[in-house]
Amino acid sequence: MQTTRRCALLRELGLTPTVQRLAVLEFLEGTSRHPTADIVLAEIQKRHPTISRATVYNTLDALTKAGVILRITIDPAVTRYDADLKPHAHFRCRTCGAVYDIRLERENTLGDVFQGHRIETVRTYAYGVCLQCLRKEGIASA
Amino acid sequence: MQTTRRCALLRELGLTPTVQRLAVLEFLEGTSRHPTADIVLAEIQKRHPTISRATVYNTLDALTKAGVILRITIDPAVTRYDADLKPHAHFRCRTCGAVYDIRLERENTLGDVFQGHRIETVRTYAYGVCLQCLRKEGIASA
DNA sequence: CTAGTTGCAAAGCATTTGCAACTAG
DNA sequence: CTAGTTGCAAATGCTTTGCAACTAG
């Protein structure tokens, strides 16, 4: 129950802490499944049936711009979101599409500047086949 | 003039070397601008006015699956393509949207396996402001 | 011939936008 | 009050699909 803290956080960022925004933030902080906007919408609607798709997109955009959550473009078809700000990479299974975290030993850095371009953020995406799908493959081909 | 070589390459991959496919491959090999499907279409249409959007998408998909080109998801809105297979990272300017290559000193690797997931590919994406946009900012605020 | 490929138009979907009604402070 | 936010529905734009005509071998 850190609603108070989340309220304060949103206020600091200049965002009115509405029920909808708090719900989105709370959901993202409580999951490690890297949900899409659609999944966020479906989840929040369980408790707040009137929340609209537009509000979810607005909120995800506002939180991303404020730096409270990360926008993940590992998947060509949909954007995913992550409230875990600790440096880590992401892995996507090309069979089932699931996205997992990969701990990094040292933060991935390319330096602050490259050929005059100012680098602000670095993301690492890995692709392959996840453990579950490898097992199914093994069974299928056995 | 390596058309012969490209023909052979496509054949090895089990793809009929059509005029359209050769044109797409040649264009991608000759640019470092990481074009979108739409840019590829526009460019090829200059020489082959009847090529269709569907064929471009088909071809980009086939070439990606064959491993001849890379699909780049650095931009949430559009997929970009790159025929440069040497290990390198990509940088996207959040002001103008341009994508640049970043040479890597050593190939980015996370190992072959992480928690049982088989890692096949690793991509590194950097975000920030490019040299040109930094200069414009400087002029604007001076 | 004939399997694979192309071009066209329509459809599919994730995301964005316009705007009137609402609400936090 | 009033600036900011929400919800709805329509629009946008990238990408995919169905299918008949074409073409490489």
mmCIF file of C-alpha atoms (C1' of nucleotides) in Angstrom:
data_model
loop_
_atom_site.group_PDB
_atom_site.id
_atom_site.type_symbol
_atom_site.label_atom_id
_atom_site.label_comp_id
_atom_site.label_asym_id
_atom_site.label_seq_id
_atom_site.Cartn_x
_atom_site.Cartn_y
_atom_site.Cartn_z
ATOM 1 C CA MET A 1 0.000 0.000 0.000
ATOM 2 C CA GLN A 2 2.231 2.770 -1.270
ATOM 3 C CA THR A 3 -0.522 4.797 -2.855
ATOM 4 C CA THR A 4 0.592 7.860 -0.920
ATOM 5 C CA ARG A 5 4.097 7.546 -2.260
ATOM 6 C CA ARG A 6 2.854 7.138 -5.817
ATOM 7 C CA CYS A 7 0.639 10.210 -5.392
ATOM 8 C CA ALA A 8 3.628 12.219 -4.283
ATOM 9 C CA LEU A 9 5.703 10.903 -7.153
ATOM 10 C CA LEU A 10 3.127 11.904 -9.750
ATOM 11 C CA ARG A 11 2.757 15.329 -8.184
ATOM 12 C CA GLU A 12 6.493 15.890 -8.291
ATOM 13 C CA LEU A 13 6.346 15.134 -11.990
ATOM 14 C CA GLY A 14 3.591 17.672 -12.536
ATOM 15 C CA LEU A 15 0.960 15.010 -13.180
ATOM 16 C CA THR A 16 -2.367 15.121 -11.395
ATOM 17 C CA PRO A 17 -2.586 11.839 -9.460
ATOM 18 C CA THR A 18 -5.868 10.476 -10.795
ATOM 19 C CA VAL A 19 -7.297 7.093 -9.971
ATOM 20 C CA GLN A 20 -6.480 5.921 -13.495
ATOM 21 C CA ARG A 21 -2.841 6.948 -13.383
ATOM 22 C CA LEU A 22 -2.321 5.436 -9.979
ATOM 23 C CA ALA A 23 -3.871 2.196 -11.174
ATOM 24 C CA VAL A 24 -1.621 2.029 -14.248
ATOM 25 C CA LEU A 25 1.481 2.766 -12.215
ATOM 26 C CA GLU A 26 0.572 0.276 -9.508
ATOM 27 C CA PHE A 27 -0.109 -2.456 -12.032
ATOM 28 C CA LEU A 28 3.180 -1.892 -13.835
ATOM 29 C CA GLU A 29 5.139 -1.843 -10.589
ATOM 30 C CA GLY A 30 3.594 -5.149 -9.622
ATOM 31 C CA THR A 31 4.302 -7.124 -12.779
ATOM 32 C CA SER A 32 7.382 -8.316 -14.598
ATOM 33 C CA ARG A 33 5.498 -9.449 -17.677
ATOM 34 C CA HIS A 34 6.243 -6.311 -19.737
ATOM 35 C CA PRO A 35 2.611 -5.762 -20.669
ATOM 36 C CA THR A 36 1.339 -4.118 -23.817
ATOM 37 C CA ALA A 37 -1.080 -1.184 -23.669
ATOM 38 C CA ASP A 38 -3.904 -3.617 -24.338
ATOM 39 C CA ILE A 39 -2.950 -5.850 -21.437
ATOM 40 C CA VAL A 40 -2.698 -2.834 -19.143
ATOM 41 C CA LEU A 41 -6.164 -1.739 -20.267
ATOM 42 C CA ALA A 42 -7.686 -5.172 -19.689
ATOM 43 C CA GLU A 43 -6.079 -5.464 -16.255
ATOM 44 C CA ILE A 44 -7.140 -2.025 -15.031
ATOM 45 C CA GLN A 45 -10.663 -2.522 -16.322
ATOM 46 C CA LYS A 46 -11.107 -5.331 -13.798
ATOM 47 C CA ARG A 47 -11.178 -2.723 -11.029
ATOM 48 C CA HIS A 48 -12.074 0.398 -12.985
ATOM 49 C CA PRO A 49 -14.470 -0.731 -15.699
ATOM 50 C CA THR A 50 -14.890 2.737 -17.193
ATOM 51 C CA ILE A 51 -11.246 3.451 -17.970
ATOM 52 C CA SER A 52 -10.762 4.045 -21.657
ATOM 53 C CA ARG A 53 -8.105 2.934 -24.094
ATOM 54 C CA ALA A 54 -7.197 6.582 -24.762
ATOM 55 C CA THR A 55 -6.492 7.204 -21.094
ATOM 56 C CA VAL A 56 -4.235 4.189 -20.895
ATOM 57 C CA TYR A 57 -2.249 5.392 -23.896
ATOM 58 C CA ASN A 58 -2.137 8.942 -22.492
ATOM 59 C CA THR A 59 -0.948 7.680 -19.138
ATOM 60 C CA LEU A 60 1.694 5.331 -20.525
ATOM 61 C CA ASP A 61 2.994 8.169 -22.658
ATOM 62 C CA ALA A 62 3.074 10.614 -19.754
ATOM 63 C CA LEU A 63 4.805 8.138 -17.446
ATOM 64 C CA THR A 64 7.348 7.296 -20.132
ATOM 65 C CA LYS A 65 8.145 10.957 -20.763
ATOM 66 C CA ALA A 66 8.462 11.514 -17.031
ATOM 67 C CA GLY A 67 10.965 8.658 -16.893
ATOM 68 C CA VAL A 68 8.973 6.571 -14.416
ATOM 69 C CA ILE A 69 8.516 3.659 -16.785
ATOM 70 C CA LEU A 70 10.339 2.331 -19.837
ATOM 71 C CA ARG A 71 8.962 1.919 -23.325
ATOM 72 C CA ILE A 72 10.227 -1.343 -24.802
ATOM 73 C CA THR A 73 10.335 -1.827 -28.575
ATOM 74 C CA ILE A 74 11.672 -5.372 -28.618
ATOM 75 C CA ASP A 75 8.568 -6.529 -30.450
ATOM 76 C CA PRO A 76 7.967 -5.168 -33.970
ATOM 77 C CA ALA A 77 4.190 -5.372 -33.591
ATOM 78 C CA VAL A 78 3.493 -3.824 -30.187
ATOM 79 C CA THR A 79 5.032 -1.532 -27.621
ATOM 80 C CA ARG A 80 5.577 -2.969 -24.172
ATOM 81 C CA TYR A 81 6.135 -1.194 -20.863
ATOM 82 C CA ASP A 82 8.278 -1.849 -17.815
ATOM 83 C CA ALA A 83 8.382 -0.106 -14.446
ATOM 84 C CA ASP A 84 11.681 -1.708 -13.457
ATOM 85 C CA LEU A 85 14.291 1.039 -13.814
ATOM 86 C CA LYS A 86 17.282 -1.021 -12.696
ATOM 87 C CA PRO A 87 19.628 -1.582 -15.631
ATOM 88 C CA HIS A 88 18.748 -4.830 -17.342
ATOM 89 C CA ALA A 89 18.314 -6.290 -20.806
ATOM 90 C CA HIS A 90 15.259 -7.926 -22.319
ATOM 91 C CA PHE A 91 14.857 -11.254 -24.063
ATOM 92 C CA ARG A 92 12.057 -12.140 -26.449
ATOM 93 C CA CYS A 93 11.145 -15.665 -27.471
ATOM 94 C CA ARG A 94 10.583 -15.838 -31.200
ATOM 95 C CA THR A 95 8.274 -18.809 -30.740
ATOM 96 C CA CYS A 96 5.840 -17.688 -28.046
ATOM 97 C CA GLY A 97 6.586 -13.968 -27.937
ATOM 98 C CA ALA A 98 7.112 -13.796 -24.172
ATOM 99 C CA VAL A 99 9.550 -11.199 -22.868
ATOM 100 C CA TYR A 100 11.898 -11.907 -19.956
ATOM 101 C CA ASP A 101 14.364 -9.781 -18.016
ATOM 102 C CA ILE A 102 18.074 -10.455 -18.265
ATOM 103 C CA ARG A 103 20.222 -9.217 -15.421
ATOM 104 C CA LEU A 104 23.312 -7.348 -16.554
ATOM 105 C CA GLU A 105 26.573 -7.718 -14.717
ATOM 106 C CA ARG A 106 27.630 -4.209 -15.610
ATOM 107 C CA GLU A 107 25.440 -1.531 -17.076
ATOM 108 C CA ASN A 108 25.494 -1.440 -20.840
ATOM 109 C CA THR A 109 27.170 1.767 -21.861
ATOM 110 C CA LEU A 110 28.418 3.177 -25.111
ATOM 111 C CA GLY A 111 29.781 6.347 -23.554
ATOM 112 C CA ASP A 112 28.037 9.708 -23.383
ATOM 113 C CA VAL A 113 28.901 10.849 -26.876
ATOM 114 C CA PHE A 114 29.519 9.086 -30.187
ATOM 115 C CA GLN A 115 30.656 11.101 -33.178
ATOM 116 C CA GLY A 116 29.067 14.189 -31.672
ATOM 117 C CA HIS A 117 25.696 12.547 -30.959
ATOM 118 C CA ARG A 118 24.611 12.823 -27.333
ATOM 119 C CA ILE A 119 23.680 9.384 -26.007
ATOM 120 C CA GLU A 120 21.067 9.452 -23.251
ATOM 121 C CA THR A 121 19.804 5.889 -23.063
ATOM 122 C CA VAL A 122 21.000 2.460 -24.128
ATOM 123 C CA ARG A 123 18.745 -0.573 -24.505
ATOM 124 C CA THR A 124 19.776 -4.151 -25.092
ATOM 125 C CA TYR A 125 17.387 -6.631 -26.678
ATOM 126 C CA ALA A 126 18.085 -10.331 -27.081
ATOM 127 C CA TYR A 127 16.161 -12.758 -29.260
ATOM 128 C CA GLY A 128 15.979 -16.531 -29.300
ATOM 129 C CA VAL A 129 13.886 -19.374 -27.942
ATOM 130 C CA CYS A 130 12.793 -19.551 -24.319
ATOM 131 C CA LEU A 131 13.214 -22.509 -21.998
ATOM 132 C CA GLN A 132 9.559 -23.544 -22.186
ATOM 133 C CA CYS A 133 9.516 -23.510 -25.979
ATOM 134 C CA LEU A 134 12.814 -25.398 -26.160
ATOM 135 C CA ARG A 135 11.270 -28.121 -23.998
ATOM 136 C CA LYS A 136 8.172 -28.335 -26.208
ATOM 137 C CA GLU A 137 10.404 -28.540 -29.285
ATOM 138 C CA GLY A 138 12.297 -31.382 -27.649
ATOM 139 C CA ILE A 139 9.098 -33.287 -26.925
ATOM 140 C CA ALA A 140 7.705 -32.623 -30.409
ATOM 141 C CA SER A 141 10.795 -33.894 -32.180
ATOM 142 C CA ALA A 142 11.409 -36.838 -29.839
ATOM 143 C CA MET B 1 27.722 -4.812 -60.551
ATOM 144 C CA GLN B 2 27.325 -7.813 -58.289
ATOM 145 C CA THR B 3 23.950 -8.808 -59.594
ATOM 146 C CA THR B 4 25.255 -12.272 -60.364
ATOM 147 C CA ARG B 5 26.446 -12.695 -56.816
ATOM 148 C CA ARG B 6 23.113 -11.523 -55.421
ATOM 149 C CA CYS B 7 21.305 -13.946 -57.738
ATOM 150 C CA ALA B 8 23.403 -16.800 -56.429
ATOM 151 C CA LEU B 9 22.828 -15.699 -52.851
ATOM 152 C CA LEU B 10 19.043 -15.657 -53.246
ATOM 153 C CA ARG B 11 19.121 -19.037 -54.931
ATOM 154 C CA GLU B 12 21.140 -20.528 -52.112
ATOM 155 C CA LEU B 13 18.450 -19.298 -49.763
ATOM 156 C CA GLY B 14 15.727 -20.948 -51.785
ATOM 157 C CA LEU B 15 14.347 -17.636 -53.045
ATOM 158 C CA THR B 16 13.680 -17.101 -56.733
ATOM 159 C CA PRO B 17 15.873 -14.165 -57.748
ATOM 160 C CA THR B 18 13.254 -11.843 -59.198
ATOM 161 C CA VAL B 19 13.903 -8.318 -60.424
ATOM 162 C CA GLN B 20 12.050 -6.953 -57.401
ATOM 163 C CA ARG B 21 14.039 -8.918 -54.846
ATOM 164 C CA LEU B 22 17.326 -8.035 -56.459
ATOM 165 C CA ALA B 23 16.340 -4.368 -56.473
ATOM 166 C CA VAL B 24 15.426 -4.404 -52.779
ATOM 167 C CA LEU B 25 18.622 -6.176 -51.834
ATOM 168 C CA GLU B 26 20.775 -3.903 -53.967
ATOM 169 C CA PHE B 27 19.179 -0.781 -52.527
ATOM 170 C CA LEU B 28 19.646 -1.945 -48.958
ATOM 171 C CA GLU B 29 23.271 -2.920 -49.562
ATOM 172 C CA GLY B 30 23.939 0.528 -50.962
ATOM 173 C CA THR B 31 22.513 2.647 -48.161
ATOM 174 C CA SER B 32 23.314 3.216 -44.515
ATOM 175 C CA ARG B 33 20.152 5.176 -43.824
ATOM 176 C CA HIS B 34 18.236 2.250 -42.312
ATOM 177 C CA PRO B 35 15.199 2.783 -44.503
ATOM 178 C CA THR B 36 11.616 1.938 -43.626
ATOM 179 C CA ALA B 37 9.495 -0.256 -45.914
ATOM 180 C CA ASP B 38 7.942 2.902 -47.302
ATOM 181 C CA ILE B 39 11.297 4.403 -48.204
ATOM 182 C CA VAL B 40 12.375 1.163 -49.853
ATOM 183 C CA LEU B 41 9.160 1.152 -51.869
ATOM 184 C CA ALA B 42 9.580 4.757 -52.991
ATOM 185 C CA GLU B 43 13.191 4.189 -53.946
ATOM 186 C CA ILE B 44 12.582 1.011 -55.954
ATOM 187 C CA GLN B 45 9.623 2.572 -57.715
ATOM 188 C CA LYS B 46 11.998 5.043 -59.343
ATOM 189 C CA ARG B 47 13.364 2.222 -61.494
ATOM 190 C CA HIS B 48 10.527 -0.296 -61.291
ATOM 191 C CA PRO B 49 7.343 1.769 -61.200
ATOM 192 C CA THR B 50 5.048 -1.259 -60.978
ATOM 193 C CA ILE B 51 6.473 -2.790 -57.804
ATOM 194 C CA SER B 52 3.831 -3.024 -55.145
ATOM 195 C CA ARG B 53 3.866 -2.342 -51.454
ATOM 196 C CA ALA B 54 2.963 -5.983 -50.793
ATOM 197 C CA THR B 55 5.984 -7.226 -52.678
ATOM 198 C CA VAL B 56 8.270 -4.930 -50.721
ATOM 199 C CA TYR B 57 6.885 -6.228 -47.441
ATOM 200 C CA ASN B 58 7.071 -9.812 -48.679
ATOM 201 C CA THR B 59 10.646 -9.358 -49.783
ATOM 202 C CA LEU B 60 11.800 -7.606 -46.625
ATOM 203 C CA ASP B 61 10.231 -10.379 -44.613
ATOM 204 C CA ALA B 62 11.823 -13.130 -46.706
ATOM 205 C CA LEU B 63 15.253 -11.501 -46.589
ATOM 206 C CA THR B 64 14.982 -11.018 -42.842
ATOM 207 C CA LYS B 65 14.023 -14.636 -42.252
ATOM 208 C CA ALA B 66 16.869 -15.727 -44.507
ATOM 209 C CA GLY B 67 19.247 -13.670 -42.358
ATOM 210 C CA VAL B 68 20.469 -11.481 -45.218
ATOM 211 C CA ILE B 69 19.179 -8.250 -43.679
ATOM 212 C CA LEU B 70 18.336 -7.075 -40.180
ATOM 213 C CA ARG B 71 14.985 -5.888 -38.907
ATOM 214 C CA ILE B 72 15.505 -2.910 -36.631
ATOM 215 C CA THR B 73 12.871 -2.014 -34.042
ATOM 216 C CA ILE B 74 14.570 1.040 -32.589
ATOM 217 C CA ASP B 75 11.626 3.204 -33.602
ATOM 218 C CA PRO B 76 8.270 2.488 -31.947
ATOM 219 C CA ALA B 77 6.329 3.614 -35.017
ATOM 220 C CA VAL B 78 8.053 1.879 -37.924
ATOM 221 C CA THR B 79 10.310 -1.033 -38.696
ATOM 222 C CA ARG B 80 13.619 -0.224 -40.351
ATOM 223 C CA TYR B 81 15.960 -2.497 -42.277
ATOM 224 C CA ASP B 82 19.719 -2.803 -42.548
ATOM 225 C CA ALA B 83 21.855 -4.937 -44.856
ATOM 226 C CA ASP B 84 25.014 -4.371 -42.806
ATOM 227 C CA LEU B 85 25.605 -7.621 -40.928
ATOM 228 C CA LYS B 86 28.808 -6.581 -39.171
ATOM 229 C CA PRO B 87 28.157 -6.296 -35.429
ATOM 230 C CA HIS B 88 27.203 -2.723 -34.612
ATOM 231 C CA ALA B 89 24.720 -0.783 -32.521
ATOM 232 C CA HIS B 90 22.134 1.780 -33.644
ATOM 233 C CA PHE B 91 21.462 5.279 -32.419
ATOM 234 C CA ARG B 92 18.192 7.137 -32.905
ATOM 235 C CA CYS B 93 17.799 10.873 -32.502
ATOM 236 C CA ARG B 94 14.697 11.668 -30.495
ATOM 237 C CA THR B 95 14.443 15.053 -32.178
ATOM 238 C CA CYS B 96 14.704 14.272 -35.898
ATOM 239 C CA GLY B 97 14.264 10.489 -35.845
ATOM 240 C CA ALA B 98 17.383 9.726 -37.901
ATOM 241 C CA VAL B 99 19.147 6.440 -37.201
ATOM 242 C CA TYR B 100 22.939 6.150 -37.230
ATOM 243 C CA ASP B 101 25.331 3.245 -36.879
ATOM 244 C CA ILE B 102 27.559 2.959 -33.846
ATOM 245 C CA ARG B 103 30.673 0.853 -34.224
ATOM 246 C CA LEU B 104 31.202 -1.591 -31.385
ATOM 247 C CA GLU B 105 34.663 -2.294 -30.072
ATOM 248 C CA ARG B 106 33.722 -5.823 -29.116
ATOM 249 C CA GLU B 107 30.598 -7.636 -30.123
ATOM 250 C CA ASN B 108 27.768 -7.298 -27.694
ATOM 251 C CA THR B 109 27.184 -10.666 -26.132
ATOM 252 C CA LEU B 110 25.111 -11.957 -23.288
ATOM 253 C CA GLY B 111 26.287 -15.522 -23.634
ATOM 254 C CA ASP B 112 24.493 -18.284 -25.483
ATOM 255 C CA VAL B 113 22.085 -19.186 -22.744
ATOM 256 C CA PHE B 114 20.405 -17.276 -19.919
ATOM 257 C CA GLN B 115 18.311 -19.149 -17.390
ATOM 258 C CA GLY B 116 17.697 -21.863 -19.933
ATOM 259 C CA HIS B 117 16.626 -19.509 -22.726
ATOM 260 C CA ARG B 118 18.643 -19.924 -25.921
ATOM 261 C CA ILE B 119 19.968 -16.548 -27.040
ATOM 262 C CA GLU B 120 20.461 -16.271 -30.800
ATOM 263 C CA THR B 121 20.757 -12.538 -31.440
ATOM 264 C CA VAL B 122 21.568 -9.440 -29.417
ATOM 265 C CA ARG B 123 20.707 -5.914 -30.493
ATOM 266 C CA THR B 124 21.811 -2.671 -28.915
ATOM 267 C CA TYR B 125 19.815 0.513 -29.384
ATOM 268 C CA ALA B 126 20.899 3.933 -28.155
ATOM 269 C CA TYR B 127 18.727 7.023 -27.900
ATOM 270 C CA GLY B 128 19.578 10.695 -27.560
ATOM 271 C CA VAL B 129 20.076 13.792 -29.677
ATOM 272 C CA CYS B 130 22.192 13.781 -32.820
ATOM 273 C CA LEU B 131 24.970 16.207 -33.655
ATOM 274 C CA GLN B 132 22.908 18.173 -36.156
ATOM 275 C CA CYS B 133 19.999 18.634 -33.751
ATOM 276 C CA LEU B 134 22.350 19.606 -30.919
ATOM 277 C CA ARG B 135 23.746 22.348 -33.161
ATOM 278 C CA LYS B 136 20.283 23.636 -34.044
ATOM 279 C CA GLU B 137 19.363 23.646 -30.347
ATOM 280 C CA GLY B 138 22.481 25.661 -29.648
ATOM 281 C CA ILE B 139 21.616 28.220 -32.302
ATOM 282 C CA ALA B 140 17.996 28.394 -31.198
ATOM 283 C CA SER B 141 18.853 29.055 -27.555
ATOM 284 C CA ALA B 142 21.768 31.429 -28.235
ATOM 285 C "C1'" DC C 1 3.608 -26.938 -67.155
ATOM 286 C "C1'" DT C 2 3.361 -25.427 -62.176
ATOM 287 C "C1'" DA C 3 5.105 -23.835 -57.991
ATOM 288 C "C1'" DG C 4 6.291 -19.692 -56.525
ATOM 289 C "C1'" DT C 5 5.789 -14.656 -57.010
ATOM 290 C "C1'" DT C 6 3.592 -10.324 -58.000
ATOM 291 C "C1'" DG C 7 0.199 -6.431 -57.787
ATOM 292 C "C1'" DC C 8 -3.992 -4.701 -56.321
ATOM 293 C "C1'" DA C 9 -7.417 -3.607 -53.164
ATOM 294 C "C1'" DA C 10 -9.408 -4.474 -48.976
ATOM 295 C "C1'" DA C 11 -8.845 -5.623 -44.273
ATOM 296 C "C1'" DG C 12 -6.542 -5.692 -39.727
ATOM 297 C "C1'" DC C 13 -4.689 -3.646 -35.697
ATOM 298 C "C1'" DA C 14 -2.027 -0.751 -32.683
ATOM 299 C "C1'" DT C 15 -2.000 3.871 -31.769
ATOM 300 C "C1'" DT C 16 -3.540 8.784 -32.092
ATOM 301 C "C1'" DT C 17 -6.726 12.535 -32.242
ATOM 302 C "C1'" DG C 18 -10.812 15.738 -31.667
ATOM 303 C "C1'" DC C 19 -13.858 17.101 -28.610
ATOM 304 C "C1'" DA C 20 -17.454 17.491 -25.144
ATOM 305 C "C1'" DA C 21 -18.170 16.188 -20.374
ATOM 306 C "C1'" DC C 22 -15.992 15.859 -16.050
ATOM 307 C "C1'" DT C 23 -12.990 16.660 -11.858
ATOM 308 C "C1'" DA C 24 -9.116 17.889 -8.803
ATOM 309 C "C1'" DG C 25 -7.551 21.537 -6.287
ATOM 310 C "C1'" DC D 1 -13.703 28.626 -11.240
ATOM 311 C "C1'" DT D 2 -10.410 26.553 -14.704
ATOM 312 C "C1'" DA D 3 -6.640 23.970 -16.199
ATOM 313 C "C1'" DG D 4 -5.936 19.507 -16.774
ATOM 314 C "C1'" DT D 5 -7.969 14.891 -17.504
ATOM 315 C "C1'" DT D 6 -11.130 11.464 -19.075
ATOM 316 C "C1'" DG D 7 -13.984 8.641 -22.308
ATOM 317 C "C1'" DC D 8 -15.854 7.925 -26.603
ATOM 318 C "C1'" DA D 9 -15.723 7.370 -31.392
ATOM 319 C "C1'" DA D 10 -13.640 8.287 -35.480
ATOM 320 C "C1'" DA D 11 -9.433 8.622 -37.912
ATOM 321 C "C1'" DT D 12 -4.667 7.445 -39.037
ATOM 322 C "C1'" DG D 13 -0.967 4.817 -40.655
ATOM 323 C "C1'" DC D 14 1.877 0.718 -40.801
ATOM 324 C "C1'" DT D 15 1.451 -3.869 -42.039
ATOM 325 C "C1'" DT D 16 -0.990 -8.063 -43.580
ATOM 326 C "C1'" DT D 17 -4.016 -10.781 -46.387
ATOM 327 C "C1'" DG D 18 -6.904 -12.858 -50.243
ATOM 328 C "C1'" DC D 19 -6.761 -13.761 -54.670
ATOM 329 C "C1'" DA D 20 -6.357 -13.641 -59.669
ATOM 330 C "C1'" DA D 21 -2.817 -12.796 -63.094
ATOM 331 C "C1'" DC D 22 1.871 -13.582 -64.142
ATOM 332 C "C1'" DT D 23 6.651 -15.673 -64.618
ATOM 333 C "C1'" DA D 24 10.933 -18.268 -63.737
ATOM 334 C "C1'" DG D 25 12.833 -22.500 -64.596
#
